[in-house]
PDB file of C-alpha atoms in Angstrom:
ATOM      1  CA  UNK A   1       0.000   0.000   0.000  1.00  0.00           C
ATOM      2  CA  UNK A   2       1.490   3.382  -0.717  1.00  0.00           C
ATOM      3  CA  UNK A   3       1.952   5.876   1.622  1.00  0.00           C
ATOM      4  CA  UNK A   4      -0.476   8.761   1.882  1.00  0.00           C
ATOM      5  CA  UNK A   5       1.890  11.221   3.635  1.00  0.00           C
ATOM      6  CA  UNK A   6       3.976  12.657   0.898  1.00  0.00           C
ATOM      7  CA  UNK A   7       0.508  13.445  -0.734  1.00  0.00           C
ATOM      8  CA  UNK A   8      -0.350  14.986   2.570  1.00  0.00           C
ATOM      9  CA  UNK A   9       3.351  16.741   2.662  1.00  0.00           C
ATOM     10  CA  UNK A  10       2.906  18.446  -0.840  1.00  0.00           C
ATOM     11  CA  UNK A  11      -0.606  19.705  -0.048  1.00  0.00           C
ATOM     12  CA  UNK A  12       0.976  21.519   3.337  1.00  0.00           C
ATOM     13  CA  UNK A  13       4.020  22.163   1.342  1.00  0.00           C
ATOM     14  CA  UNK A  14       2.113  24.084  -1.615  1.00  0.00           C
ATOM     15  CA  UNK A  15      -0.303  25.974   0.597  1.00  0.00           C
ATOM     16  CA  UNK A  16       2.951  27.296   2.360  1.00  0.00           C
ATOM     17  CA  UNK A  17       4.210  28.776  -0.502  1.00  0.00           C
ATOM     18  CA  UNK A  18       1.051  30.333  -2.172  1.00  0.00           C
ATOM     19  CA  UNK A  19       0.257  32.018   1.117  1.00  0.00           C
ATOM     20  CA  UNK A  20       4.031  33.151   1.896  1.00  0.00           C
ATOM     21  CA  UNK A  21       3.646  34.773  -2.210  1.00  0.00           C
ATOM     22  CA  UNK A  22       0.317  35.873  -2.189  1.00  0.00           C
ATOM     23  CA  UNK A  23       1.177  37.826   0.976  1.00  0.00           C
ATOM     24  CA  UNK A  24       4.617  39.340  -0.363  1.00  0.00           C
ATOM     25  CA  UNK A  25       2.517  40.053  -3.438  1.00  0.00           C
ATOM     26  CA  UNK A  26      -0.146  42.245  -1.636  1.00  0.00           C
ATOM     27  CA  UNK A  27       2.183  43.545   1.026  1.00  0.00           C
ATOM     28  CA  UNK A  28       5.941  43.925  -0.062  1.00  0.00           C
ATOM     29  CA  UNK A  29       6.336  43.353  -4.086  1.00  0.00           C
ATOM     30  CA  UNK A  30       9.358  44.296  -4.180  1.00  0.00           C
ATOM     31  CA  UNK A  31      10.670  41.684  -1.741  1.00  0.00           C
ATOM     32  CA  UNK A  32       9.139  39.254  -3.533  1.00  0.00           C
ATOM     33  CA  UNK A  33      10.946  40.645  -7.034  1.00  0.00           C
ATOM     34  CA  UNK A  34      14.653  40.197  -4.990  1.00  0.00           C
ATOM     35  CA  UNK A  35      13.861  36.817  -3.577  1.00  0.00           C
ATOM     36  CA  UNK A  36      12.827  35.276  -6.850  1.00  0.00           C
ATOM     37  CA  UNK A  37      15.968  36.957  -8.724  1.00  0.00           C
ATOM     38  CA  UNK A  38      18.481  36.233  -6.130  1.00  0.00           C
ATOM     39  CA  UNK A  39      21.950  35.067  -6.784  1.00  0.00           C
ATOM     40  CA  UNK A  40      22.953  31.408  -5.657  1.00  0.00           C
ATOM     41  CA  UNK A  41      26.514  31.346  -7.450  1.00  0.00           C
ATOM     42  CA  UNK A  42      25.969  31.253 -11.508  1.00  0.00           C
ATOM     43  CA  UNK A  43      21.766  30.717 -11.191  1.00  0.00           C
ATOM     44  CA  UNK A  44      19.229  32.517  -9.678  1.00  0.00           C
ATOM     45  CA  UNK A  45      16.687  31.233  -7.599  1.00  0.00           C
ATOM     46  CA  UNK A  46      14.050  31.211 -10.197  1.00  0.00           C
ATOM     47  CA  UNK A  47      16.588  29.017 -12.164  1.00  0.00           C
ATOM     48  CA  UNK A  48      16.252  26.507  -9.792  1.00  0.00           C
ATOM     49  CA  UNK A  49      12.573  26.700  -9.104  1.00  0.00           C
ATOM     50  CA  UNK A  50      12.527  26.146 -12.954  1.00  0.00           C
ATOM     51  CA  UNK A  51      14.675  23.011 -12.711  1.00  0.00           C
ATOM     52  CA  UNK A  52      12.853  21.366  -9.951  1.00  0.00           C
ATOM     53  CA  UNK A  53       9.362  21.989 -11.675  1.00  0.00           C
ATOM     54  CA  UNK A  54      11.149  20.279 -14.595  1.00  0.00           C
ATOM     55  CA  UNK A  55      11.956  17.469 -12.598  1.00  0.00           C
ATOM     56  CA  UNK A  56       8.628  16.720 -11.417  1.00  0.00           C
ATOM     57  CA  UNK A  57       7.444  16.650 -14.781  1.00  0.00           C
ATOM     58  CA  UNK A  58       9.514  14.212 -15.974  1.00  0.00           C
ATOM     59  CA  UNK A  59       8.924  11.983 -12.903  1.00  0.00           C
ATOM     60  CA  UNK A  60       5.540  11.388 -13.983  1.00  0.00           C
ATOM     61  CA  UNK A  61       6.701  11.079 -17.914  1.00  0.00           C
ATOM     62  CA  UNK A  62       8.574   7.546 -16.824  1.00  0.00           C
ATOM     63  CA  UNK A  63       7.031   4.635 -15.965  1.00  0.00           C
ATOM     64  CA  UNK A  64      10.173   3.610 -13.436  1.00  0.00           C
ATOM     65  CA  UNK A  65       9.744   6.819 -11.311  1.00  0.00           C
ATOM     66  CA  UNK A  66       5.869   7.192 -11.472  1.00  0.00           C
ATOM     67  CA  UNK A  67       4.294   4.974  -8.675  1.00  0.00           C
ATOM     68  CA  UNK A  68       1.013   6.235  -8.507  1.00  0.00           C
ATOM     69  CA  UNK A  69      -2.206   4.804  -9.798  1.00  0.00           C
ATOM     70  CA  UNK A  70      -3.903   7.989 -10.673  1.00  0.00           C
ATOM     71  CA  UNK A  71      -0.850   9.201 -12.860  1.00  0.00           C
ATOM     72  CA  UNK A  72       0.496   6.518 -13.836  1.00  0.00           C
ATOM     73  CA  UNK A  73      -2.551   4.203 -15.204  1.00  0.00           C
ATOM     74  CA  UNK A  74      -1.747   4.901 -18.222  1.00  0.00           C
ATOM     75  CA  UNK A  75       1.414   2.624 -18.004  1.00  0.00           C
ATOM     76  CA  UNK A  76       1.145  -1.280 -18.161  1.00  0.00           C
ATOM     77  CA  UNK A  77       2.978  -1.583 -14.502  1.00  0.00           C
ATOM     78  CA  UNK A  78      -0.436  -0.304 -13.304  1.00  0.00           C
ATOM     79  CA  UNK A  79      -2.649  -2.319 -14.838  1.00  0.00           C
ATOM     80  CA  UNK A  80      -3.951  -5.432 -13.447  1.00  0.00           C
ATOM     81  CA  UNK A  81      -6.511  -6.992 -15.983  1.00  0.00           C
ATOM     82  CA  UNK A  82      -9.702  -8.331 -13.899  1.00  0.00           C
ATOM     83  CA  UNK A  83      -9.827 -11.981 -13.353  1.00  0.00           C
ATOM     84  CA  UNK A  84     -13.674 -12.515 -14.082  1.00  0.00           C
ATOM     85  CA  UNK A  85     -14.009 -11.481 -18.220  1.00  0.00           C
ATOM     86  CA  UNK A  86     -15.535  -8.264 -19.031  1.00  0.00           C
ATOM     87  CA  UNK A  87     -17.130  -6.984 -21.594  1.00  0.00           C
ATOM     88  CA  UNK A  88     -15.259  -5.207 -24.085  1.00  0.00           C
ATOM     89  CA  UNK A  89     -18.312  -3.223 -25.267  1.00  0.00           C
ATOM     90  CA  UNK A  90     -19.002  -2.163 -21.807  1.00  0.00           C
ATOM     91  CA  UNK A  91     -15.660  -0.623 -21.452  1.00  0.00           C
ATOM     92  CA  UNK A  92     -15.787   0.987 -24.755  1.00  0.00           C
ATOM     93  CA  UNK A  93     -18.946   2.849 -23.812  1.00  0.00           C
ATOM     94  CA  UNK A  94     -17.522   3.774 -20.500  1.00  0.00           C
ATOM     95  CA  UNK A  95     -14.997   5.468 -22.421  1.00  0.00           C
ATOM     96  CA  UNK A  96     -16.940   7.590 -24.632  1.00  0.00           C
ATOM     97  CA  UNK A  97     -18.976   8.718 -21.391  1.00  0.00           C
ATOM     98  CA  UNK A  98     -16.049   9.776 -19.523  1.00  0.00           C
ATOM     99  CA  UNK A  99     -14.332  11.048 -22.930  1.00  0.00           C
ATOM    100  CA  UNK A 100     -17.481  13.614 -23.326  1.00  0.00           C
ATOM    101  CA  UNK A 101     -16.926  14.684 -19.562  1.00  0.00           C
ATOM    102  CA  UNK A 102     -13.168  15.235 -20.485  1.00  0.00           C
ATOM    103  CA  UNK A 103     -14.262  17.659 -22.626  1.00  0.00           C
ATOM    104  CA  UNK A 104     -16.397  19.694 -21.159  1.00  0.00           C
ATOM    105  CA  UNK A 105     -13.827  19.953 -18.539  1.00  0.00           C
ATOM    106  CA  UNK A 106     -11.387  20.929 -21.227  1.00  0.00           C
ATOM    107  CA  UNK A 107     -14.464  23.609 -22.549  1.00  0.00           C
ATOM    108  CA  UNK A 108     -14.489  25.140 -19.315  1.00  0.00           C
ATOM    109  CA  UNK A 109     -10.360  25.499 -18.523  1.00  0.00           C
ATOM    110  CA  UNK A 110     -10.072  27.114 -22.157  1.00  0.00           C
ATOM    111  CA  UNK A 111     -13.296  29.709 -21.160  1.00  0.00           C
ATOM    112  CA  UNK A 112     -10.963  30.211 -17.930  1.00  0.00           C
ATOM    113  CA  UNK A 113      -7.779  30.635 -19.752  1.00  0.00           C
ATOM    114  CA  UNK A 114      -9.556  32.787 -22.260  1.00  0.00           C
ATOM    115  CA  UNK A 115     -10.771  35.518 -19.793  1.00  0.00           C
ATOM    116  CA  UNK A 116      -7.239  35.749 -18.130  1.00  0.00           C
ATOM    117  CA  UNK A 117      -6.013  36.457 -22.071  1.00  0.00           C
ATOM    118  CA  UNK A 118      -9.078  38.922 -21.795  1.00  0.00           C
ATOM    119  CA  UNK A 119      -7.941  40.691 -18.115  1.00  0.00           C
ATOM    120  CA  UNK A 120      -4.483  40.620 -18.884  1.00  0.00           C
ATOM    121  CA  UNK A 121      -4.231  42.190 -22.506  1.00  0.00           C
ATOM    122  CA  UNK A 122      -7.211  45.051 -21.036  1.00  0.00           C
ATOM    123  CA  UNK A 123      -4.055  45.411 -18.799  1.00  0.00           C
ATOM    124  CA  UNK A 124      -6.592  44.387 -15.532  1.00  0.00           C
ATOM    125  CA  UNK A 125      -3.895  42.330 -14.291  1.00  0.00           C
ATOM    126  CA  UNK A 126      -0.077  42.178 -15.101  1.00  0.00           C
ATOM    127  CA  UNK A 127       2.664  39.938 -15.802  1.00  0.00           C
ATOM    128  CA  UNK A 128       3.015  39.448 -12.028  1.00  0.00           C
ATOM    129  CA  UNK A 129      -0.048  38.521 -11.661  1.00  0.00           C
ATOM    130  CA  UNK A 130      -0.071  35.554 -14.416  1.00  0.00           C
ATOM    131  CA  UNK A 131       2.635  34.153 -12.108  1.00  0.00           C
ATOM    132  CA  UNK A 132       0.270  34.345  -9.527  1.00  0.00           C
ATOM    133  CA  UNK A 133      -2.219  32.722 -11.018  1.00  0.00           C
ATOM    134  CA  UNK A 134       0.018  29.731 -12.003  1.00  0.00           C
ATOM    135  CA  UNK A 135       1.225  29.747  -8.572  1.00  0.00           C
ATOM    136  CA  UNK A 136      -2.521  29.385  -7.377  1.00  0.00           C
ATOM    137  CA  UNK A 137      -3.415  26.924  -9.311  1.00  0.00           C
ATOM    138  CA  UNK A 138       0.015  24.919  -8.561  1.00  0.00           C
ATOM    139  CA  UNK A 139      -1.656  25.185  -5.108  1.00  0.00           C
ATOM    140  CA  UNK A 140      -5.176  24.419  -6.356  1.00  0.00           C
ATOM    141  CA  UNK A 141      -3.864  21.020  -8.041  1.00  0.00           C
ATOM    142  CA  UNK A 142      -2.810  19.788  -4.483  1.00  0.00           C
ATOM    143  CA  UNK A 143      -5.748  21.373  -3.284  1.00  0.00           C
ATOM    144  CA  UNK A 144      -8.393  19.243  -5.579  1.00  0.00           C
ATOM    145  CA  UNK A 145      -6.297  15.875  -4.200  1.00  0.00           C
ATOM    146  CA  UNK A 146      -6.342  16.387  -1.038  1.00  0.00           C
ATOM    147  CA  UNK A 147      -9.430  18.480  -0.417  1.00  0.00           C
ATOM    148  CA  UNK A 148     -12.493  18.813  -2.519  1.00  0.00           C
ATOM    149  CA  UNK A 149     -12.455  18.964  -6.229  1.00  0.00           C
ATOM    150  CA  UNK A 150     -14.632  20.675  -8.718  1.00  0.00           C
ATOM    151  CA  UNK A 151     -13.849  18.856 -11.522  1.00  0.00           C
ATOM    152  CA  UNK A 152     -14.448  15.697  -9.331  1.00  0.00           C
ATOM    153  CA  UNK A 153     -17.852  16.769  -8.193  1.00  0.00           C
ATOM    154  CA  UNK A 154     -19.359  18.908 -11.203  1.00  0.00           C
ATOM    155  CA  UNK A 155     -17.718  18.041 -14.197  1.00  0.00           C
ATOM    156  CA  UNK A 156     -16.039  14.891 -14.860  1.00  0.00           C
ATOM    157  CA  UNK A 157     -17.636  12.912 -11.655  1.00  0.00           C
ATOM    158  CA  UNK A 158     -15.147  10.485 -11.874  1.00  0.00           C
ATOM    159  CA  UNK A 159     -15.252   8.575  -7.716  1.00  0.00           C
ATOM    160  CA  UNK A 160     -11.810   9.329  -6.823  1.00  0.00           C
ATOM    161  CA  UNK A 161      -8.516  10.498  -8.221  1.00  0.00           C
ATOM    162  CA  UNK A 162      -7.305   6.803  -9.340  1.00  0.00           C
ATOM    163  CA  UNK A 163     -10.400   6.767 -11.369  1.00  0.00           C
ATOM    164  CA  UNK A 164      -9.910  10.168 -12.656  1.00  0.00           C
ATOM    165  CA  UNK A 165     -10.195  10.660 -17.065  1.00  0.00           C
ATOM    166  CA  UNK A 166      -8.094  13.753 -17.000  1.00  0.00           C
ATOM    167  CA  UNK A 167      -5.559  13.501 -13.823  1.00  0.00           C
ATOM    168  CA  UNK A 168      -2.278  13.801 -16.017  1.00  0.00           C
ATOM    169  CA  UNK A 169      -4.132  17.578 -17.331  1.00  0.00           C
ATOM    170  CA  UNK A 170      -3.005  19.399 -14.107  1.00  0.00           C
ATOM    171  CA  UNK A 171       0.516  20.714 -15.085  1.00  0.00           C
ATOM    172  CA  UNK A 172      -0.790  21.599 -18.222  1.00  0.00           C
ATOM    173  CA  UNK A 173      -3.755  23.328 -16.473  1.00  0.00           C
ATOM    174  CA  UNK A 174      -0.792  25.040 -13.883  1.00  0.00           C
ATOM    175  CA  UNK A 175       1.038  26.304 -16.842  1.00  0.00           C
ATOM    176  CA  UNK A 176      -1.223  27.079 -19.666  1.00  0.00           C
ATOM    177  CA  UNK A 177      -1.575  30.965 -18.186  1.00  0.00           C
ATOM    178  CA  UNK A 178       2.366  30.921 -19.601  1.00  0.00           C
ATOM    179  CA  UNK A 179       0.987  31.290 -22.950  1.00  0.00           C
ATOM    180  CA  UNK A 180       0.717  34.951 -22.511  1.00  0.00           C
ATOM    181  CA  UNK A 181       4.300  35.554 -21.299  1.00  0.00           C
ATOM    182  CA  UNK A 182       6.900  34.460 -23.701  1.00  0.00           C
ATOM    183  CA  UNK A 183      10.359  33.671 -22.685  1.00  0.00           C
ATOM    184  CA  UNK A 184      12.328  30.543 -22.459  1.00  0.00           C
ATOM    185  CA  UNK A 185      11.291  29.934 -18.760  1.00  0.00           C
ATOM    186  CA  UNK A 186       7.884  29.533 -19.124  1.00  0.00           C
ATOM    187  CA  UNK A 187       7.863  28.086 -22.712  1.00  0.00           C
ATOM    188  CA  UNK A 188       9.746  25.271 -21.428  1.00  0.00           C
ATOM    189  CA  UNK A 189       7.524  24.523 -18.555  1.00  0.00           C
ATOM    190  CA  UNK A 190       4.465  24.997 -20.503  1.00  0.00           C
ATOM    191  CA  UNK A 191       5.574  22.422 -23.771  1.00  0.00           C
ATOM    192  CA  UNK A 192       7.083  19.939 -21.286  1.00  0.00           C
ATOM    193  CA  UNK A 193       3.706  20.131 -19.450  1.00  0.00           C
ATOM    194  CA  UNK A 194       1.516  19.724 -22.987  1.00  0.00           C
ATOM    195  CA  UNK A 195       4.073  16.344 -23.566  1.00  0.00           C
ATOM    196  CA  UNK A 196       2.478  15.077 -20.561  1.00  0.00           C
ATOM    197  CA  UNK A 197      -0.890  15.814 -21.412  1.00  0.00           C
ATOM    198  CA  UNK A 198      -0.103  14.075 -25.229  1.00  0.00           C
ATOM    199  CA  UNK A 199       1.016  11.053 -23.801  1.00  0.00           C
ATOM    200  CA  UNK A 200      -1.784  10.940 -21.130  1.00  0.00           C
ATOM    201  CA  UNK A 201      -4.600  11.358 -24.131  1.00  0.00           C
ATOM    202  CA  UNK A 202      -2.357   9.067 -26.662  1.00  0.00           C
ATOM    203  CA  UNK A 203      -2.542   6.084 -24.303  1.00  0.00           C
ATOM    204  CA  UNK A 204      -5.542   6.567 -23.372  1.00  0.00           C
ATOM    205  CA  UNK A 205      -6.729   6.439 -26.840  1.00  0.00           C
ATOM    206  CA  UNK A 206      -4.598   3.185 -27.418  1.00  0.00           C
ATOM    207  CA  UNK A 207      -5.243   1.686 -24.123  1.00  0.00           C
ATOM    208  CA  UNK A 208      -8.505   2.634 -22.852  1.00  0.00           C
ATOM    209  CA  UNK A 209      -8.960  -0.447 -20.668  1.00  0.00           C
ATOM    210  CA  UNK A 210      -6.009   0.768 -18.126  1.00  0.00           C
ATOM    211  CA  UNK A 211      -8.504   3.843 -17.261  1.00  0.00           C
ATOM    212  CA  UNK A 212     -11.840   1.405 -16.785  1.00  0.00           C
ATOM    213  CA  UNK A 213     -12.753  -0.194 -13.246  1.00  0.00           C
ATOM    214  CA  UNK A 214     -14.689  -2.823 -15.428  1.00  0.00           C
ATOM    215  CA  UNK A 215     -11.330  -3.676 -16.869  1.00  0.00           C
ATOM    216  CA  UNK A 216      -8.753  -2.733 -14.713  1.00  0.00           C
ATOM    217  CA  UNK A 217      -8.748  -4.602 -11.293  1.00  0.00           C
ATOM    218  CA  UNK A 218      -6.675  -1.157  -9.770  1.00  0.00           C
ATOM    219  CA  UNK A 219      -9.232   0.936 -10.229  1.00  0.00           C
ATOM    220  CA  UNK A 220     -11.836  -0.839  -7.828  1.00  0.00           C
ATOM    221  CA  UNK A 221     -12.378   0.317  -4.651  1.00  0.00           C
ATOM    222  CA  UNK A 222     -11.951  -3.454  -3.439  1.00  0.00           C
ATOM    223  CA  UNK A 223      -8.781  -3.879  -4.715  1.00  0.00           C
ATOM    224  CA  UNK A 224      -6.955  -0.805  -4.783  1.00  0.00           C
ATOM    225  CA  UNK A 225      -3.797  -0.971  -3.449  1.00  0.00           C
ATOM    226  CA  UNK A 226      -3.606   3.101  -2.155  1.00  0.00           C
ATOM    227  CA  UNK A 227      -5.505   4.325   0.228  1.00  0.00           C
ATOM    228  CA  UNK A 228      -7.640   6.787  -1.737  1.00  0.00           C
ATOM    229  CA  UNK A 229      -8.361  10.578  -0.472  1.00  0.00           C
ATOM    230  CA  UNK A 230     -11.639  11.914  -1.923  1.00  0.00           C
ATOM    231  CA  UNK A 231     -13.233   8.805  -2.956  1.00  0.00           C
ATOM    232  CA  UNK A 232     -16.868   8.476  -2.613  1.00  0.00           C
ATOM    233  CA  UNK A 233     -17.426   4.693  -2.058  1.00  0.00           C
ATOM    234  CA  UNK A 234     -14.687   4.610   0.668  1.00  0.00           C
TER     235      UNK A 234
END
């Protein structure tokens, strides 16, 4: 059974650090400018907040380093074919049901993004405040796992994050305010975070029976091996 705490650690971890910027936002922007351009030797600090946002992407990109069920179903080390047969039919109209929430979900983050393109270019908000955004929703993500999620309860209505059709969406979610600021830095973060979300969709297409609980033995409550947070039937 895998460990909940790390989940738990993240959540605690993120909230930490939207509060401690939202703060030096409102309060003391200037502070906030020096601390994210400050000097460690050769790199600055946003170099290596950069790096380590890299990092995490690519975690979930391989199947050796990505452990979890609910990002990593999409990988055969995660799927555990159900003993009793199922119908193949069943599954593939479980798939178009969940594929039709997907995109409504995906409907309502491009309306989202669209009115931030809207504030930002009426100059409402600023560049700073794009960052802020993605920080918040770099929060948010954490936020929806370990607390209550929209997409969870209005949208997609999947039962838990395991089960979820559009998990491996988040960093593309986090990043896609990025489009309006164009430099290497966010670029970077937002194409490596689109890879994720092309791989996510192009196995899913291929291998739609790794995302079903009628097909894959994982995904029911039963016989899940994590301890779910959010899940309605536990």
């Amino acid at each position: 059974m895998i460990e909940r705490k790390p989940i738990r650690r993240k959540f605690i971890f993120r909230t930490i650090v939207f509060l401690v910027i939202l703060y030096l936002y409102m309060f003391n922007l200037e502070m906030l400018t020096e601390i994210i351009n400050y000097r460690l030797g050769d790199v600055k600090v946003y170099h290596v907040i950069w790096l380590l946002l890299m990092l995490e992407m690519l975690q979930i990109l391989l199947p050796k380093y990505n452990r979890h069920i609910s990002c990593g179903k999409i990988f055969a080390r995660h799927f555990r074919e159900k003993k009793v047969p199922y119908d193949k039919k069943e599954v593939l109209e479980y798939t178009k049901k969940y594929n039709r929430r997907a995109g409504w979900a995906g409907f309502f983050w491009l309306t989202l993004l669209f009115l931030i393109g809207i504030f930002y270019f009426a100059r409402i908000i600023d560049l700073i405040s794009i960052h802020l955004i993605a920080v918040f929703f770099y929060f948010s993500d954490e936020f929806c796992i370990n607390v209550w999620c929209p997409f969870r309860a209005w949208i997609v209505r999947n039962k838990c994050c395991n089960a979820c059709r559009i998990y491996n969406w988040s960093h593309f979610m986090i990043f896609s305010p990025f489009i309006f600021i164009f430099s290497f830095w966010t670029y970077s973060l937002l194409v490596m975070s689109l890879v994720i979300f092309i791989q996510w969709e192009y196995l899913h297409y291929k291998y739609p029976e790794r995302f079903s609980e009628l097909s894959n033995a994982n995904l029911k409550c039963g016989d899940c091996p994590e301890r779910v947070q959010n899940c309605r039937f536990v």
